[in-house]
XYZ file of C-alpha atoms in Angstrom:
332
model
C 4.609 32.549 -87.936
C 3.060 31.856 -84.520
C 2.454 28.370 -83.188
C -1.318 28.795 -83.425
C -0.979 29.733 -87.114
C 1.201 26.682 -87.786
C -1.232 24.398 -85.995
C -4.243 25.933 -87.742
C -2.745 25.510 -91.188
C -1.810 21.932 -90.327
C -5.330 20.930 -89.364
C -6.543 19.860 -92.792
C -5.850 20.456 -96.474
C -7.239 23.781 -97.570
C -7.884 25.052 -94.071
C -6.562 28.539 -93.410
C -6.439 30.891 -90.489
C -9.021 33.649 -90.693
C -8.027 37.281 -90.785
C -7.228 39.098 -87.576
C -10.083 40.156 -85.316
C -11.500 43.529 -86.268
C -12.479 46.132 -83.719
C -15.986 45.834 -82.339
C -18.318 48.319 -83.996
C -19.243 50.958 -81.408
C -22.781 50.297 -80.125
C -24.697 50.886 -76.941
C -23.654 48.548 -74.164
C -25.637 45.332 -74.081
C -27.937 44.145 -71.323
C -28.687 40.787 -72.965
C -26.996 38.537 -75.499
C -28.067 35.151 -76.842
C -26.606 32.643 -79.268
C -27.803 32.266 -82.867
C -30.361 34.161 -84.895
C -33.226 32.902 -82.749
C -31.577 34.746 -79.888
C -33.432 37.794 -81.203
C -36.835 36.472 -80.048
C -35.301 35.256 -76.798
C -33.863 38.691 -76.068
C -37.190 40.356 -76.831
C -38.806 38.281 -74.089
C -35.965 39.043 -71.697
C -36.160 42.783 -72.286
C -39.884 42.794 -71.504
C -39.081 41.168 -68.177
C -36.385 43.798 -67.503
C -38.834 46.600 -68.255
C -41.174 45.061 -65.687
C -38.265 45.218 -63.207
C -37.615 41.499 -63.275
C -34.145 40.213 -62.424
C -31.438 39.024 -64.792
C -32.408 35.500 -63.759
C -36.001 36.171 -64.803
C -34.730 37.583 -68.104
C -32.721 34.533 -69.147
C -35.417 32.115 -68.036
C -38.052 33.961 -70.069
C -35.824 34.020 -73.143
C -35.058 30.332 -72.855
C -38.742 29.461 -72.529
C -39.593 31.250 -75.778
C -37.118 29.183 -77.770
C -38.080 25.952 -75.980
C -41.676 26.543 -77.107
C -40.827 26.892 -80.811
C -41.826 23.681 -82.666
C -39.672 24.687 -85.645
C -36.490 24.832 -83.587
C -34.960 21.393 -83.977
C -32.129 21.913 -81.487
C -34.004 23.208 -78.421
C -37.199 22.223 -76.621
C -40.385 20.707 -77.994
C -39.175 20.583 -81.606
C -35.847 19.007 -80.701
C -34.565 15.979 -82.555
C -34.489 12.653 -80.717
C -31.577 10.409 -79.855
C -30.857 7.352 -81.980
C -33.513 5.427 -80.037
C -36.147 7.958 -81.020
C -36.488 9.666 -77.635
C -36.012 13.386 -77.011
C -33.895 14.191 -73.959
C -33.500 17.769 -72.794
C -30.662 19.439 -70.869
C -30.554 22.875 -69.257
C -28.785 24.924 -66.621
C -29.149 28.316 -64.999
C -26.831 30.441 -62.849
C -27.247 33.708 -60.967
C -25.013 36.432 -59.562
C -24.578 34.687 -56.200
C -23.160 31.515 -57.698
C -26.464 29.692 -57.227
C -26.854 27.014 -59.909
C -29.345 24.441 -61.096
C -29.330 21.925 -63.919
C -31.239 19.029 -65.443
C -29.955 16.347 -67.787
C -31.761 13.796 -69.966
C -35.163 15.201 -69.004
C -38.048 13.804 -71.059
C -41.510 15.125 -71.987
C -41.254 18.422 -70.084
C -41.885 21.635 -72.009
C -39.520 23.991 -70.163
C -36.306 22.403 -68.878
C -34.800 25.846 -68.175
C -37.529 26.454 -65.590
C -37.017 23.018 -64.093
C -33.312 23.856 -63.752
C -34.257 27.022 -61.887
C -36.530 25.015 -59.606
C -33.679 22.605 -58.863
C -31.609 25.640 -57.847
C -34.303 27.231 -55.691
C -36.247 24.283 -54.265
C -33.754 21.474 -53.697
C -30.475 21.059 -51.792
C -28.874 19.866 -55.043
C -27.437 21.457 -58.172
C -28.324 18.817 -60.790
C -31.018 16.202 -61.339
C -30.929 13.684 -64.182
C -33.162 11.312 -66.083
C -36.179 9.844 -64.344
C -35.364 11.696 -61.129
C -35.429 15.016 -62.957
C -38.725 14.099 -64.598
C -40.328 13.094 -61.296
C -39.232 16.357 -59.739
C -40.670 18.321 -62.669
C -43.998 16.519 -62.391
C -44.073 17.027 -58.617
C -43.602 20.746 -59.266
C -46.488 20.701 -61.771
C -44.414 21.631 -64.803
C -46.139 21.405 -68.171
C -45.647 18.230 -70.195
C -45.511 17.769 -73.971
C -45.505 14.884 -76.411
C -42.030 14.458 -77.894
C -40.705 13.978 -80.486
C -42.871 16.250 -82.586
C -44.228 14.721 -85.817
C -41.583 16.468 -87.919
C -38.774 15.461 -85.559
C -39.940 11.856 -85.590
C -40.075 11.933 -89.400
C -36.496 13.218 -89.491
C -35.408 10.438 -87.126
C -37.062 7.772 -89.288
C -35.319 9.185 -92.337
C -32.013 9.154 -90.446
C -32.514 5.476 -89.590
C -32.202 4.608 -93.271
C -28.482 5.355 -93.151
C -27.745 6.009 -89.456
C -24.949 8.309 -90.593
C -23.699 10.460 -87.726
C -21.700 13.573 -88.615
C -21.821 17.103 -87.171
C -23.239 19.830 -89.379
C -21.788 23.226 -88.559
C -24.204 26.059 -87.754
C -27.246 23.809 -87.964
C -28.941 26.006 -85.352
C -29.371 28.772 -87.934
C -29.738 26.908 -91.216
C -32.505 24.630 -90.008
C -34.379 27.119 -87.869
C -34.471 29.692 -90.646
C -34.957 27.681 -93.792
C -35.315 23.946 -93.360
C -37.107 22.816 -90.198
C -37.088 19.052 -90.123
C -33.857 18.784 -92.100
C -30.902 16.566 -91.162
C -28.087 17.564 -88.870
C -26.884 17.716 -85.313
C -25.982 20.639 -83.134
C -27.549 22.222 -80.146
C -28.225 25.020 -77.734
C -29.347 28.493 -76.959
C -27.194 30.265 -74.397
C -28.414 33.495 -72.800
C -26.592 36.110 -70.693
C -28.193 39.156 -69.075
C -27.633 42.176 -66.842
C -30.568 43.266 -64.699
C -31.582 46.775 -63.747
C -29.696 46.316 -60.479
C -26.489 45.511 -62.379
C -26.443 41.849 -61.365
C -25.866 39.150 -63.995
C -27.347 35.727 -64.775
C -27.201 33.153 -67.525
C -29.010 30.111 -68.855
C -28.461 27.402 -71.413
C -31.037 24.972 -72.813
C -30.932 22.303 -75.514
C -32.231 19.031 -76.863
C -28.632 18.043 -77.520
C -27.011 16.501 -80.529
C -29.529 14.944 -82.897
C -29.383 11.144 -83.027
C -26.919 11.007 -80.156
C -26.318 7.821 -78.194
C -28.912 7.182 -75.523
C -27.758 8.876 -72.326
C -25.349 11.312 -73.971
C -24.983 14.688 -72.226
C -22.878 17.489 -73.672
C -21.729 20.797 -72.243
C -25.029 22.660 -72.052
C -26.139 21.684 -68.519
C -22.616 21.716 -67.085
C -21.708 24.861 -65.169
C -18.228 25.960 -66.250
C -18.562 24.323 -69.663
C -21.779 25.471 -71.333
C -22.313 28.406 -68.979
C -20.525 30.421 -66.329
C -21.429 33.654 -64.527
C -19.154 35.704 -62.275
C -20.798 38.904 -61.088
C -17.416 40.562 -60.563
C -16.283 40.021 -64.137
C -18.896 38.838 -66.606
C -20.467 35.738 -68.085
C -19.988 33.351 -70.986
C -21.869 30.607 -72.756
C -20.971 28.033 -75.396
C -22.560 26.354 -78.381
C -21.515 23.700 -80.865
C -20.012 20.273 -80.236
C -20.340 19.941 -76.487
C -17.677 17.308 -76.072
C -15.098 19.835 -77.282
C -16.374 22.561 -74.961
C -16.114 20.274 -71.933
C -12.466 19.455 -72.737
C -11.409 23.043 -72.053
C -14.039 23.991 -69.416
C -14.909 26.556 -72.054
C -17.217 29.132 -70.492
C -15.258 29.274 -67.247
C -12.050 29.692 -69.232
C -13.567 32.618 -71.148
C -14.623 34.378 -67.942
C -11.182 33.841 -66.414
C -9.595 35.345 -69.527
C -11.809 38.408 -69.054
C -10.724 38.552 -65.420
C -7.133 38.825 -66.661
C -8.045 41.868 -68.732
C -9.078 40.499 -72.125
C -12.127 41.926 -73.878
C -15.066 39.533 -74.394
C -14.058 38.930 -78.011
C -10.394 38.399 -77.118
C -11.352 36.059 -74.297
C -13.558 33.938 -76.559
C -10.865 33.805 -79.209
C -8.192 32.764 -76.720
C -10.198 29.715 -75.639
C -10.997 28.752 -79.242
C -7.265 28.910 -79.979
C -6.551 26.779 -76.920
C -9.005 24.159 -78.168
C -7.386 24.173 -81.625
C -3.928 23.704 -80.097
C -5.186 20.882 -77.915
C -7.185 18.920 -80.474
C -5.594 19.668 -83.847
C -7.219 17.734 -86.691
C -9.912 16.344 -84.387
C -11.754 19.682 -84.562
C -11.062 20.503 -88.209
C -14.712 19.998 -89.165
C -16.353 20.829 -85.831
C -18.088 24.018 -84.843
C -17.519 25.412 -81.349
C -18.324 28.987 -80.409
C -18.319 31.147 -77.302
C -20.324 34.249 -76.459
C -19.389 36.573 -73.605
C -20.820 39.610 -71.829
C -18.807 41.713 -69.413
C -20.120 43.254 -66.221
C -19.941 46.632 -67.999
C -22.060 45.448 -70.946
C -19.250 44.830 -73.431
C -19.949 41.807 -75.597
C -18.135 39.538 -78.015
C -17.943 36.085 -79.528
C -15.606 33.847 -81.480
C -15.883 30.474 -83.214
C -13.837 27.740 -84.800
C -15.735 27.916 -88.113
C -17.488 30.811 -89.856
C -21.237 31.156 -89.442
C -21.808 31.647 -85.710
C -24.247 34.482 -85.033
C -25.646 35.980 -81.865
C -28.207 38.573 -80.818
C -27.167 41.707 -78.892
C -29.771 43.886 -77.144
C -29.204 47.205 -75.388
C -31.184 48.794 -72.564
C -33.542 50.516 -75.001
C -34.541 47.162 -76.460
C -32.747 47.679 -79.768
C -31.407 44.359 -81.035
C -28.888 43.517 -83.701
C -27.675 40.121 -84.898
C -23.887 39.949 -85.054
C -21.682 37.469 -86.895
C -18.714 36.296 -84.854
C -15.185 36.067 -86.118
C -13.748 32.598 -86.569
C -10.389 30.913 -86.282
C -10.704 29.232 -89.668
C -11.922 30.553 -92.985
C -14.527 28.795 -95.096
C -12.994 26.266 -97.407
């Protein structure tokens, strides 16, 4: 029995290692992938940009904006849940094929943080702006504002105040977006990766962060190398789940480096999930962390700690399918 199996079985009573990774079903090579079921609508926007000969950067920005605009999405954008003080703070980053990057953290009352992140990249000498400085920059650039939290998000926060219980809920991105907007929970993020018509790659990540987080908390989503990394020679990766765990292993960068060493996207994602499990042991027994990767050649793959992580895969024709990633641990 391998060390990773021994460590996995040790994590918690009843926890078992999932079955071995199966071969990826043959499909057309992807030109865009995005995390979670709502990645489908994000990819649709990105593909329209590609058809209009927009760049990979334009594709991921457009996809991110669609999800940020959805009031029923409680983990991204205008519908996002507030922190424990009742204020919604937004994080985002973007990265292109040249290694140009931009990010915003703890941005308030701005509809499209992914576009503000792009503006930081293109219009400032910096790579990240935070808090009030990020908001001032967004207003100076005439970005659209919005009232946050939304009525349903504020209602959820007031309900949460009755107990103030703080515990991660795995795969909240899907369960709440699909069937219970306004329900309790805390997770985050849409990550998007794309290949343009010219073959160049870009990625973006945008989130309202963990619901009911401490004021000032920032996770992995706006951090290049953690929530997102793009290397035009190799491929790109993005992360979702408990950001603190992703940061510990510089997750997205680690996935891309594993691909550089010859691993497939799925194998690369799995290797970093296994590394996290070895590092943290029982501390991640009930956490969800997942990675999604896209190679320069359009090969795609993902892997997660817990079952339930899904992602949208779109080929050059615009055909999209939602895939369910393998996971290190089985459902208990």
